[in-house]
Amino acid sequence: MLDLKLIRDNPEVVKAGILKKHRDPGMVDRVLEIDRRRREVVQEVERLRAEQNRASGEIPKLKGEGREQRIAAMREISTSLKSLEPQLREVEAALQRALLELPNLPHESVPPGEDASENVPLRHWGEKPRLDFKPLDHVDIGTRLGILDMERGAKVSGSRFYYLRGAGVLLEQALIRLGMDLLLAQGFTPVITPVLVRPEIITGAWGGAELDEHQVYRIVGEDLALIGTSEQALAGMHKEETLDEAQLPLRLAGISWCFRREAGSYGKDVRGIYRVHQFDKLEMFSFTVPDASWKEHEYLVSLHERLLQQLGLHHRVVAVCGGDTSAPSAKTYDVETWMPARGEYGETSSISNCTDFQARRLGIRVRRAKGTAYAHTLNGTAVATSRALVAILENCQQKDGTIRVPDALVPYMNGMKVITTAR
């Protein structure tokens, strides 16, 4: 949520930021108009209450007709106040909703652009694998080896669900363990989060005035929804709390299943397990003081890069442009890994600094020497297992159809160096 004072004092700055995200800057005018109406109602309420207080103090001093007239005037004031109270509640609710609909403002360093095609590559690591054969995609590889079963997943749950079997399960768990060991060595606290949370936790983290049910699975008849990422549950963990500055940065490594409807997705992204409705994930989440969040952002990016380097996977880091930056994010880096069968890079991590946007919505503050301030929150994927599996199956495939297990994962695979079958 944006600071209302910032909107009042610098409406053109706020509009420019919203326009950079390719959102409607008219949202700001709607906020200011509702705020103007609210202040008018508040002023009238305050005027009537002041008059009511004066009259209440005068009545004991009056007698006769003057007293009766003052009592009658008091009744009129009371009636007017009763009629204004619903108006005040209505306009305050409208203002709150309008504020919740505003996205976070992008940092000045975010490049301009409308969509992912205009994201800006910053750096690369490693080289593309040199395969002397035509690469198979992860679906064909996984199916032939018996470690991935899309057909039975669809039979049981519908499209974009899948079974992992045998060595496929070990590979997924190995990725989580490798990522967790990396984060534990950096002082992160491991957390297994709830996967069902109240809707306001999801909107508190992801923005908007209400759930986007094109993306979120809501539980019918319950005030609950399935999380799209443990980021949401981790952000809500300290809702309405004040953290001590000495606790920060508070770095959490969240493990959870993630559920996304992905309505509107199409094309090559929906083949196989690159973009699915359910996947396992290891998430990095940080609570920091405001003046430390930009350094923390770069640090989280470096951790995912380090993980990919341990796996020997060629990748690049891109600065996400304004139009591709999510509602809560002030700045996002995507880390994209080369995927041979796709013939292009595919996102394996998105790391964002949400500044105080989530903290304002969830009421998370920091107690500092000079008073309290809203915390800054950051999030980033350490391992999204479905996409990491795509990258490994396609980059580590061999001419005979087997998969070479990256050296860093062998200790977590009971010493398995090559995947030849599901077992």
Tab-separated table of N, CA and C in Angstrom, residues 354-412:
chain	number	residue	atom	x	y	z
A	354	CYS	N	10.195	-5.431	-2.343
A	354	CYS	CA	8.844	-4.846	-2.259
A	354	CYS	C	8.819	-3.612	-1.370
A	355	THR	N	9.989	-3.128	-0.978
A	355	THR	CA	10.118	-1.969	-0.075
A	355	THR	C	9.096	-2.085	1.059
A	356	ASP	N	8.335	-1.018	1.363
A	356	ASP	CA	7.400	-1.093	2.496
A	356	ASP	C	5.971	-1.411	2.063
A	357	PHE	N	5.786	-1.810	0.798
A	357	PHE	CA	4.448	-2.028	0.249
A	357	PHE	C	3.697	-3.136	0.996
A	358	GLN	N	4.314	-4.302	1.133
A	358	GLN	CA	3.661	-5.406	1.839
A	358	GLN	C	3.521	-5.096	3.322
A	359	ALA	N	4.547	-4.477	3.894
A	359	ALA	CA	4.528	-4.196	5.333
A	359	ALA	C	3.417	-3.221	5.712
A	360	ARG	N	3.145	-2.231	4.872
A	360	ARG	CA	2.042	-1.306	5.147
A	360	ARG	C	0.704	-2.050	5.120
A	361	ARG	N	0.539	-2.944	4.157
A	361	ARG	CA	-0.716	-3.669	4.018
A	361	ARG	C	-0.920	-4.660	5.160
A	362	LEU	N	0.195	-5.198	5.686
A	362	LEU	CA	0.104	-6.221	6.725
A	362	LEU	C	0.435	-5.689	8.116
A	363	GLY	N	0.766	-4.407	8.207
A	363	GLY	CA	1.000	-3.801	9.522
A	363	GLY	C	2.269	-4.285	10.202
A	364	ILE	N	3.377	-4.402	9.442
A	364	ILE	CA	4.639	-4.900	10.007
A	364	ILE	C	5.618	-3.737	10.147
A	365	ARG	N	5.995	-3.447	11.378
A	365	ARG	CA	6.864	-2.301	11.654
A	365	ARG	C	8.172	-2.753	12.270
A	366	VAL	N	9.129	-1.802	12.305
A	366	VAL	CA	10.421	-2.034	12.937
A	366	VAL	C	10.621	-0.973	14.006
A	367	ARG	N	11.009	-1.418	15.185
A	367	ARG	CA	11.310	-0.485	16.276
A	367	ARG	C	12.776	-0.086	16.170
A	368	ARG	N	13.011	1.226	15.934
A	368	ARG	CA	14.365	1.738	15.769
A	368	ARG	C	14.657	2.782	16.844
A	369	ALA	N	15.903	3.213	16.916
A	369	ALA	CA	16.306	4.167	17.953
A	369	ALA	C	15.504	5.458	17.875
A	370	LYS	N	15.165	5.894	16.657
A	370	LYS	CA	14.453	7.162	16.470
A	370	LYS	C	12.955	6.961	16.250
A	371	GLY	N	12.417	5.812	16.661
A	371	GLY	CA	10.988	5.559	16.503
A	371	GLY	C	10.751	4.340	15.609
A	372	THR	N	9.504	4.150	15.232
A	372	THR	CA	9.162	2.986	14.418
A	372	THR	C	9.028	3.374	12.948
A	373	ALA	N	9.250	2.398	12.094
A	373	ALA	CA	9.090	2.570	10.650
A	373	ALA	C	8.549	1.265	10.091
A	374	TYR	N	7.953	1.328	8.913
A	374	TYR	CA	7.527	0.096	8.273
A	374	TYR	C	8.752	-0.678	7.797
A	375	ALA	N	8.706	-1.987	7.968
A	375	ALA	CA	9.784	-2.851	7.482
A	375	ALA	C	9.803	-2.853	5.961
A	376	HIS	N	10.928	-3.246	5.391
A	376	HIS	CA	11.001	-3.564	3.978
A	376	HIS	C	11.043	-5.085	3.854
A	377	THR	N	10.368	-5.614	2.832
A	377	THR	CA	10.327	-7.057	2.634
A	377	THR	C	10.848	-7.400	1.245
A	378	LEU	N	11.553	-8.529	1.172
A	378	LEU	CA	12.106	-9.005	-0.092
A	378	LEU	C	11.839	-10.492	-0.219
A	379	ASN	N	11.678	-10.944	-1.445
A	379	ASN	CA	11.431	-12.362	-1.672
A	379	ASN	C	12.133	-12.812	-2.935
A	380	GLY	N	12.439	-14.089	-2.993
A	380	GLY	CA	13.056	-14.630	-4.197
A	380	GLY	C	13.054	-16.144	-4.178
A	381	THR	N	12.896	-16.732	-5.337
A	381	THR	CA	12.927	-18.182	-5.456
A	381	THR	C	14.357	-18.682	-5.301
A	382	ALA	N	14.557	-19.609	-4.365
A	382	ALA	CA	15.831	-20.327	-4.321
A	382	ALA	C	15.750	-21.513	-5.266
A	383	VAL	N	14.680	-22.321	-5.116
A	383	VAL	CA	14.461	-23.460	-6.012
A	383	VAL	C	12.967	-23.595	-6.261
A	384	ALA	N	12.525	-23.422	-7.504
A	384	ALA	CA	11.182	-23.836	-7.920
A	384	ALA	C	11.385	-25.162	-8.632
A	385	THR	N	11.007	-26.254	-7.970
A	385	THR	CA	11.487	-27.566	-8.414
A	385	THR	C	11.055	-27.912	-9.833
A	386	SER	N	9.854	-27.520	-10.240
A	386	SER	CA	9.419	-27.898	-11.585
A	386	SER	C	10.339	-27.283	-12.640
A	387	ARG	N	10.655	-26.010	-12.511
A	387	ARG	CA	11.508	-25.359	-13.511
A	387	ARG	C	12.971	-25.796	-13.389
A	388	ALA	N	13.405	-26.040	-12.154
A	388	ALA	CA	14.767	-26.547	-11.989
A	388	ALA	C	14.904	-27.928	-12.621
A	389	LEU	N	13.858	-28.731	-12.521
A	389	LEU	CA	13.876	-30.055	-13.156
A	389	LEU	C	13.949	-29.933	-14.673
A	390	VAL	N	13.197	-29.008	-15.238
A	390	VAL	CA	13.259	-28.774	-16.681
A	390	VAL	C	14.698	-28.465	-17.089
A	391	ALA	N	15.326	-27.554	-16.344
A	391	ALA	CA	16.685	-27.139	-16.684
A	391	ALA	C	17.665	-28.299	-16.604
A	392	ILE	N	17.571	-29.112	-15.562
A	392	ILE	CA	18.521	-30.223	-15.404
A	392	ILE	C	18.279	-31.308	-16.449
A	393	LEU	N	17.017	-31.698	-16.648
A	393	LEU	CA	16.736	-32.758	-17.626
A	393	LEU	C	17.207	-32.371	-19.024
A	394	GLU	N	17.019	-31.108	-19.394
A	394	GLU	CA	17.385	-30.701	-20.750
A	394	GLU	C	18.876	-30.410	-20.906
A	395	ASN	N	19.490	-29.836	-19.883
A	395	ASN	CA	20.917	-29.503	-19.991
A	395	ASN	C	21.822	-30.697	-19.729
A	396	CYS	N	21.360	-31.623	-18.927
A	396	CYS	CA	22.211	-32.746	-18.523
A	396	CYS	C	21.873	-34.042	-19.260
A	397	GLN	N	21.038	-33.958	-20.292
A	397	GLN	CA	20.720	-35.160	-21.071
A	397	GLN	C	21.946	-35.602	-21.872
A	398	GLN	N	22.027	-36.921	-22.079
A	398	GLN	CA	23.123	-37.519	-22.821
A	398	GLN	C	22.589	-38.226	-24.069
A	399	LYS	N	23.489	-38.494	-24.985
A	399	LYS	CA	23.090	-39.018	-26.293
A	399	LYS	C	22.330	-40.338	-26.179
A	400	ASP	N	22.635	-41.134	-25.135
A	400	ASP	CA	21.973	-42.430	-24.977
A	400	ASP	C	20.626	-42.321	-24.257
A	401	GLY	N	20.176	-41.073	-23.999
A	401	GLY	CA	18.882	-40.872	-23.369
A	401	GLY	C	18.908	-40.841	-21.863
A	402	THR	N	20.061	-41.000	-21.259
A	402	THR	CA	20.171	-40.930	-19.800
A	402	THR	C	20.422	-39.485	-19.358
A	403	ILE	N	20.375	-39.288	-18.052
A	403	ILE	CA	20.600	-37.953	-17.482
A	403	ILE	C	21.820	-38.006	-16.569
A	404	ARG	N	22.765	-37.137	-16.824
A	404	ARG	CA	23.908	-37.009	-15.922
A	404	ARG	C	23.502	-36.165	-14.722
A	405	VAL	N	23.679	-36.712	-13.544
A	405	VAL	CA	23.333	-35.972	-12.329
A	405	VAL	C	24.440	-34.974	-12.028
A	406	PRO	N	24.146	-33.679	-11.868
A	406	PRO	CA	25.188	-32.705	-11.522
A	406	PRO	C	25.927	-33.132	-10.251
A	407	ASP	N	27.227	-32.925	-10.242
A	407	ASP	CA	28.059	-33.382	-9.118
A	407	ASP	C	27.525	-32.906	-7.775
A	408	ALA	N	27.021	-31.671	-7.735
A	408	ALA	CA	26.549	-31.111	-6.461
A	408	ALA	C	25.354	-31.868	-5.899
A	409	LEU	N	24.619	-32.586	-6.771
A	409	LEU	CA	23.420	-33.303	-6.322
A	409	LEU	C	23.686	-34.766	-5.983
A	410	VAL	N	24.821	-35.300	-6.418
A	410	VAL	CA	25.099	-36.733	-6.223
A	410	VAL	C	25.012	-37.152	-4.755
A	411	PRO	N	25.570	-36.379	-3.799
A	411	PRO	CA	25.462	-36.799	-2.394
A	411	PRO	C	24.019	-36.886	-1.893
A	412	TYR	N	23.129	-36.113	-2.495
A	412	TYR	CA	21.717	-36.134	-2.082
A	412	TYR	C	20.915	-37.197	-2.849
